[in-house]
């Protein structure tokens, strides 16, 4: 069973590039998107064999998530059920007999950390949301979590310690999730791998120089460990400032 997650940084733009080609080539059972940047009715994707689930931000051209699934969900929910956190289309949860699948686009703390306080409120709410899900069945979480967890998860860690995506507070929030019973699936298979990233700044020739960050994840409940088959980061796939990340379950 193959899962793909990709921050497309504007779905309408990438559909005019290579999105459908990549989508069909990867042939995932579940294809999760973040930062779709559109409203309902602004795009129609013909994806035979897939059920489509969309969550849109109230603000036009901003944020947004989607999941395309070969199997219809038993239940679907959009957001966390907290109005303050559910205005930006950042979360979709699909329920299946054996697991929940959550795709997430975590708020960015922004330049000068002007949104860090809100980000940490989100992190606390998200933690409790996932804890509640885990009491029912295993959970798979994917998406752009907007944090590099360890020093090896970004090229220039020493100069980014006070920047959005690598503050101690953001890293500790992910540590808390992992300590609560989640596996960072890429690190499960490649615990010391360096130089593999999922996001590169559009400026400074960052992608050409591989000056990137690993901020896109698949997290899985620890009880799914025996079913983990592989995790990949598709660094060669272009089209966005992020590349797709993959989880394969037995």
Short mmCIF file of C-alpha atoms in Angstrom, two decimals:
data_model
loop_
_atom_site.label_atom_id
_atom_site.label_comp_id
_atom_site.label_asym_id
_atom_site.label_seq_id
_atom_site.Cartn_x
_atom_site.Cartn_y
_atom_site.Cartn_z
CA UNK A 1 0.00 0.00 0.00
CA UNK A 2 1.57 3.24 -1.14
CA UNK A 3 1.05 6.70 0.36
CA UNK A 4 2.35 9.93 -1.20
CA UNK A 5 2.40 13.41 0.34
CA UNK A 6 3.33 16.55 -1.60
CA UNK A 7 3.20 20.25 -0.86
CA UNK A 8 2.43 21.46 -4.39
CA UNK A 9 2.65 25.20 -3.60
CA UNK A 10 -0.33 26.01 -5.81
CA UNK A 11 -2.16 23.17 -7.51
CA UNK A 12 -3.40 25.16 -10.49
CA UNK A 13 0.16 26.15 -11.37
CA UNK A 14 1.60 22.65 -11.06
CA UNK A 15 -1.23 21.05 -13.04
CA UNK A 16 0.06 23.14 -15.97
CA UNK A 17 3.53 21.68 -15.38
CA UNK A 18 3.88 18.01 -14.47
CA UNK A 19 1.38 17.17 -11.74
CA UNK A 20 -0.75 14.65 -13.61
CA UNK A 21 2.32 12.95 -15.05
CA UNK A 22 3.82 12.55 -11.57
CA UNK A 23 0.48 11.52 -10.11
CA UNK A 24 0.01 8.66 -12.56
CA UNK A 25 3.66 7.63 -12.47
CA UNK A 26 3.69 7.28 -8.68
CA UNK A 27 0.35 5.42 -8.74
CA UNK A 28 -0.29 5.75 -5.01
CA UNK A 29 -3.23 4.30 -3.12
CA UNK A 30 -3.43 7.58 -1.23
CA UNK A 31 -2.14 10.89 -2.65
CA UNK A 32 -2.14 13.76 -0.15
CA UNK A 33 -1.59 17.42 -1.05
CA UNK A 34 -0.82 20.53 0.94
CA UNK A 35 -0.87 24.21 -0.05
CA UNK A 36 -3.35 23.71 -2.88
CA UNK A 37 -4.12 27.48 -2.83
CA UNK A 38 -7.58 27.32 -4.33
CA UNK A 39 -11.29 27.43 -3.57
CA UNK A 40 -14.06 25.01 -4.41
CA UNK A 41 -14.88 25.06 -8.12
CA UNK A 42 -11.56 26.57 -9.20
CA UNK A 43 -10.22 23.29 -10.55
CA UNK A 44 -11.64 20.03 -11.83
CA UNK A 45 -9.29 17.07 -11.80
CA UNK A 46 -10.26 13.97 -13.72
CA UNK A 47 -8.68 11.19 -11.66
CA UNK A 48 -10.44 7.93 -12.57
CA UNK A 49 -10.42 5.41 -9.76
CA UNK A 50 -9.89 7.98 -7.02
CA UNK A 51 -12.21 9.51 -4.45
CA UNK A 52 -11.42 13.20 -3.87
CA UNK A 53 -11.48 14.97 -0.51
CA UNK A 54 -10.79 18.72 -0.33
CA UNK A 55 -10.40 21.24 2.47
CA UNK A 56 -10.26 24.91 1.47
CA UNK A 57 -9.12 27.97 3.37
CA UNK A 58 -11.58 30.79 3.92
CA UNK A 59 -8.93 33.15 2.54
CA UNK A 60 -8.69 32.88 -1.24
CA UNK A 61 -5.54 31.51 -2.81
CA UNK A 62 -4.11 30.40 0.52
CA UNK A 63 -3.19 27.14 2.24
CA UNK A 64 -5.60 24.22 1.58
CA UNK A 65 -5.27 20.43 1.52
CA UNK A 66 -6.59 17.47 -0.45
CA UNK A 67 -6.49 13.67 -0.43
CA UNK A 68 -7.12 11.43 -3.44
CA UNK A 69 -7.83 7.86 -2.36
CA UNK A 70 -8.47 4.67 -4.30
CA UNK A 71 -10.66 3.41 -1.45
CA UNK A 72 -13.58 5.45 -0.08
CA UNK A 73 -13.24 6.47 3.55
CA UNK A 74 -15.60 5.20 6.23
CA UNK A 75 -15.68 8.73 7.61
CA UNK A 76 -14.06 12.04 6.73
CA UNK A 77 -13.49 15.13 8.84
CA UNK A 78 -12.07 18.52 7.96
CA UNK A 79 -10.08 20.39 10.58
CA UNK A 80 -9.85 19.66 14.30
CA UNK A 81 -13.28 20.87 15.30
CA UNK A 82 -11.74 24.06 16.73
CA UNK A 83 -12.96 27.15 14.89
CA UNK A 84 -9.77 29.13 15.50
CA UNK A 85 -7.69 26.44 13.79
CA UNK A 86 -10.13 25.41 11.08
CA UNK A 87 -10.20 28.56 8.93
CA UNK A 88 -7.21 27.74 6.73
CA UNK A 89 -8.05 24.31 5.31
CA UNK A 90 -5.01 22.70 6.91
CA UNK A 91 -6.27 19.28 7.97
CA UNK A 92 -8.16 16.31 6.52
CA UNK A 93 -8.74 13.04 8.36
CA UNK A 94 -9.95 9.88 6.61
CA UNK A 95 -11.03 6.86 8.63
CA UNK A 96 -10.49 3.32 7.36
CA UNK A 97 -11.08 -0.01 9.08
CA UNK A 98 -7.45 -0.38 10.20
CA UNK A 99 -6.19 3.21 10.53
CA UNK A 100 -6.82 6.93 10.35
CA UNK A 101 -5.02 8.91 7.64
CA UNK A 102 -4.37 12.56 8.49
CA UNK A 103 -2.87 15.06 6.07
CA UNK A 104 -1.62 18.27 7.62
CA UNK A 105 -0.22 21.61 6.50
CA UNK A 106 1.21 23.04 9.70
CA UNK A 107 1.19 26.85 10.02
CA UNK A 108 4.51 28.53 9.28
CA UNK A 109 5.94 30.67 12.07
CA UNK A 110 6.93 33.23 9.40
CA UNK A 111 9.73 35.77 9.28
CA UNK A 112 10.80 37.22 12.61
CA UNK A 113 8.69 34.43 14.16
CA UNK A 114 5.66 36.71 14.11
CA UNK A 115 3.29 33.72 14.02
CA UNK A 116 5.21 31.46 16.42
CA UNK A 117 2.75 31.94 19.29
CA UNK A 118 -0.16 30.86 17.09
CA UNK A 119 1.91 28.01 15.70
CA UNK A 120 2.51 26.66 19.21
CA UNK A 121 -1.22 26.90 20.03
CA UNK A 122 -1.87 24.88 16.87
CA UNK A 123 0.77 22.32 17.89
CA UNK A 124 -0.88 21.77 21.27
CA UNK A 125 -4.32 21.37 19.72
CA UNK A 126 -2.96 19.03 17.04
CA UNK A 127 -1.21 16.89 19.64
CA UNK A 128 -4.44 16.42 21.60
CA UNK A 129 -6.38 15.77 18.39
CA UNK A 130 -4.01 12.96 17.42
CA UNK A 131 -4.00 11.56 20.95
CA UNK A 132 -7.78 11.23 20.76
CA UNK A 133 -7.58 9.46 17.40
CA UNK A 134 -4.94 7.04 18.68
CA UNK A 135 -7.27 5.76 21.38
CA UNK A 136 -9.46 4.32 18.59
CA UNK A 137 -6.99 2.86 16.08
CA UNK A 138 -3.52 3.46 14.60
CA UNK A 139 -2.86 6.80 12.89
CA UNK A 140 -0.78 7.77 9.86
CA UNK A 141 0.06 11.49 9.70
CA UNK A 142 1.59 13.07 6.62
CA UNK A 143 2.28 16.48 5.27
CA UNK A 144 4.33 19.63 5.45
CA UNK A 145 4.91 19.91 9.19
CA UNK A 146 7.06 23.01 8.68
CA UNK A 147 9.85 21.87 10.99
CA UNK A 148 13.25 20.27 10.54
CA UNK A 149 13.57 18.00 13.56
CA UNK A 150 17.28 17.25 13.85
CA UNK A 151 20.48 18.99 12.75
CA UNK A 152 20.81 16.45 9.93
CA UNK A 153 17.40 17.50 8.59
CA UNK A 154 18.66 20.74 7.08
CA UNK A 155 21.82 21.87 5.33
CA UNK A 156 22.66 24.95 7.37
CA UNK A 157 21.47 24.16 10.87
CA UNK A 158 23.88 26.41 12.77
CA UNK A 159 22.64 29.59 11.12
CA UNK A 160 18.92 28.68 11.33
CA UNK A 161 18.47 27.98 15.03
CA UNK A 162 16.36 31.11 15.58
CA UNK A 163 14.51 30.93 12.26
CA UNK A 164 11.02 29.63 11.50
CA UNK A 165 11.04 25.86 11.09
CA UNK A 166 14.05 25.20 13.32
CA UNK A 167 13.32 26.94 16.61
CA UNK A 168 13.66 24.88 19.77
CA UNK A 169 9.92 25.27 20.43
CA UNK A 170 8.91 23.87 17.03
CA UNK A 171 11.36 21.00 17.26
CA UNK A 172 10.18 20.15 20.77
CA UNK A 173 6.58 20.00 19.51
CA UNK A 174 7.57 17.30 17.03
CA UNK A 175 9.61 15.51 19.70
CA UNK A 176 6.50 15.44 21.88
CA UNK A 177 4.54 13.79 19.05
CA UNK A 178 7.24 11.18 18.50
CA UNK A 179 7.55 10.51 22.23
CA UNK A 180 3.78 9.99 22.40
CA UNK A 181 4.05 6.93 20.17
CA UNK A 182 4.70 8.04 16.60
CA UNK A 183 7.49 6.90 14.28
CA UNK A 184 9.23 9.29 11.89
CA UNK A 185 9.16 6.71 9.11
CA UNK A 186 12.03 8.12 7.06
CA UNK A 187 14.32 8.08 10.10
CA UNK A 188 13.05 4.59 10.97
CA UNK A 189 14.69 3.32 7.79
CA UNK A 190 17.50 5.88 7.46
CA UNK A 191 18.39 7.06 10.99
CA UNK A 192 21.64 8.81 10.08
CA UNK A 193 21.11 9.69 6.41
CA UNK A 194 22.27 13.22 5.63
CA UNK A 195 21.74 15.43 2.60
CA UNK A 196 18.21 14.23 1.80
CA UNK A 197 15.69 17.08 1.95
CA UNK A 198 12.11 17.76 0.86
CA UNK A 199 12.05 21.57 0.56
CA UNK A 200 14.39 24.12 -0.99
CA UNK A 201 14.04 27.88 -0.99
CA UNK A 202 13.31 29.22 -4.47
CA UNK A 203 16.10 31.77 -3.98
CA UNK A 204 19.88 31.40 -3.79
CA UNK A 205 20.03 28.38 -6.16
CA UNK A 206 19.07 26.35 -3.09
CA UNK A 207 17.89 23.29 -4.96
CA UNK A 208 20.83 23.25 -7.32
CA UNK A 209 23.14 23.43 -4.29
CA UNK A 210 20.95 21.04 -2.26
CA UNK A 211 20.71 23.59 0.54
CA UNK A 212 17.41 22.14 1.71
CA UNK A 213 15.28 21.17 4.67
CA UNK A 214 13.43 17.94 5.46
CA UNK A 215 10.10 19.31 6.62
CA UNK A 216 7.67 16.88 4.92
CA UNK A 217 6.92 13.72 6.87
CA UNK A 218 5.09 10.48 7.26
CA UNK A 219 4.53 9.68 10.92
CA UNK A 220 2.97 6.35 11.90
CA UNK A 221 1.68 4.94 15.16
CA UNK A 222 4.23 2.62 16.73
CA UNK A 223 1.90 -0.38 16.41
CA UNK A 224 2.23 -0.05 12.64
CA UNK A 225 6.00 -0.69 12.82
CA UNK A 226 5.71 -4.34 11.66
CA UNK A 227 3.87 -3.12 8.55
CA UNK A 228 6.39 -0.46 7.53
CA UNK A 229 7.98 -1.50 4.22
CA UNK A 230 9.84 1.61 3.02
CA UNK A 231 9.99 5.40 3.11
CA UNK A 232 11.26 7.57 0.27
CA UNK A 233 11.87 11.21 -0.53
CA UNK A 234 11.57 11.83 -4.27
CA UNK A 235 14.22 14.54 -4.55
CA UNK A 236 14.37 14.34 -8.35
CA UNK A 237 10.69 15.25 -8.86
CA UNK A 238 10.35 18.92 -9.73
CA UNK A 239 7.36 21.25 -10.09
CA UNK A 240 7.17 22.69 -6.58
CA UNK A 241 9.66 24.00 -4.04
CA UNK A 242 8.86 20.75 -2.19
CA UNK A 243 9.23 17.22 -3.51
CA UNK A 244 6.90 14.29 -2.79
CA UNK A 245 7.55 11.99 0.14
CA UNK A 246 6.38 8.37 0.27
CA UNK A 247 5.43 5.66 2.74
CA UNK A 248 4.92 2.04 1.80
CA UNK A 249 3.07 -0.39 4.07
CA UNK A 250 3.07 -4.17 3.79
#
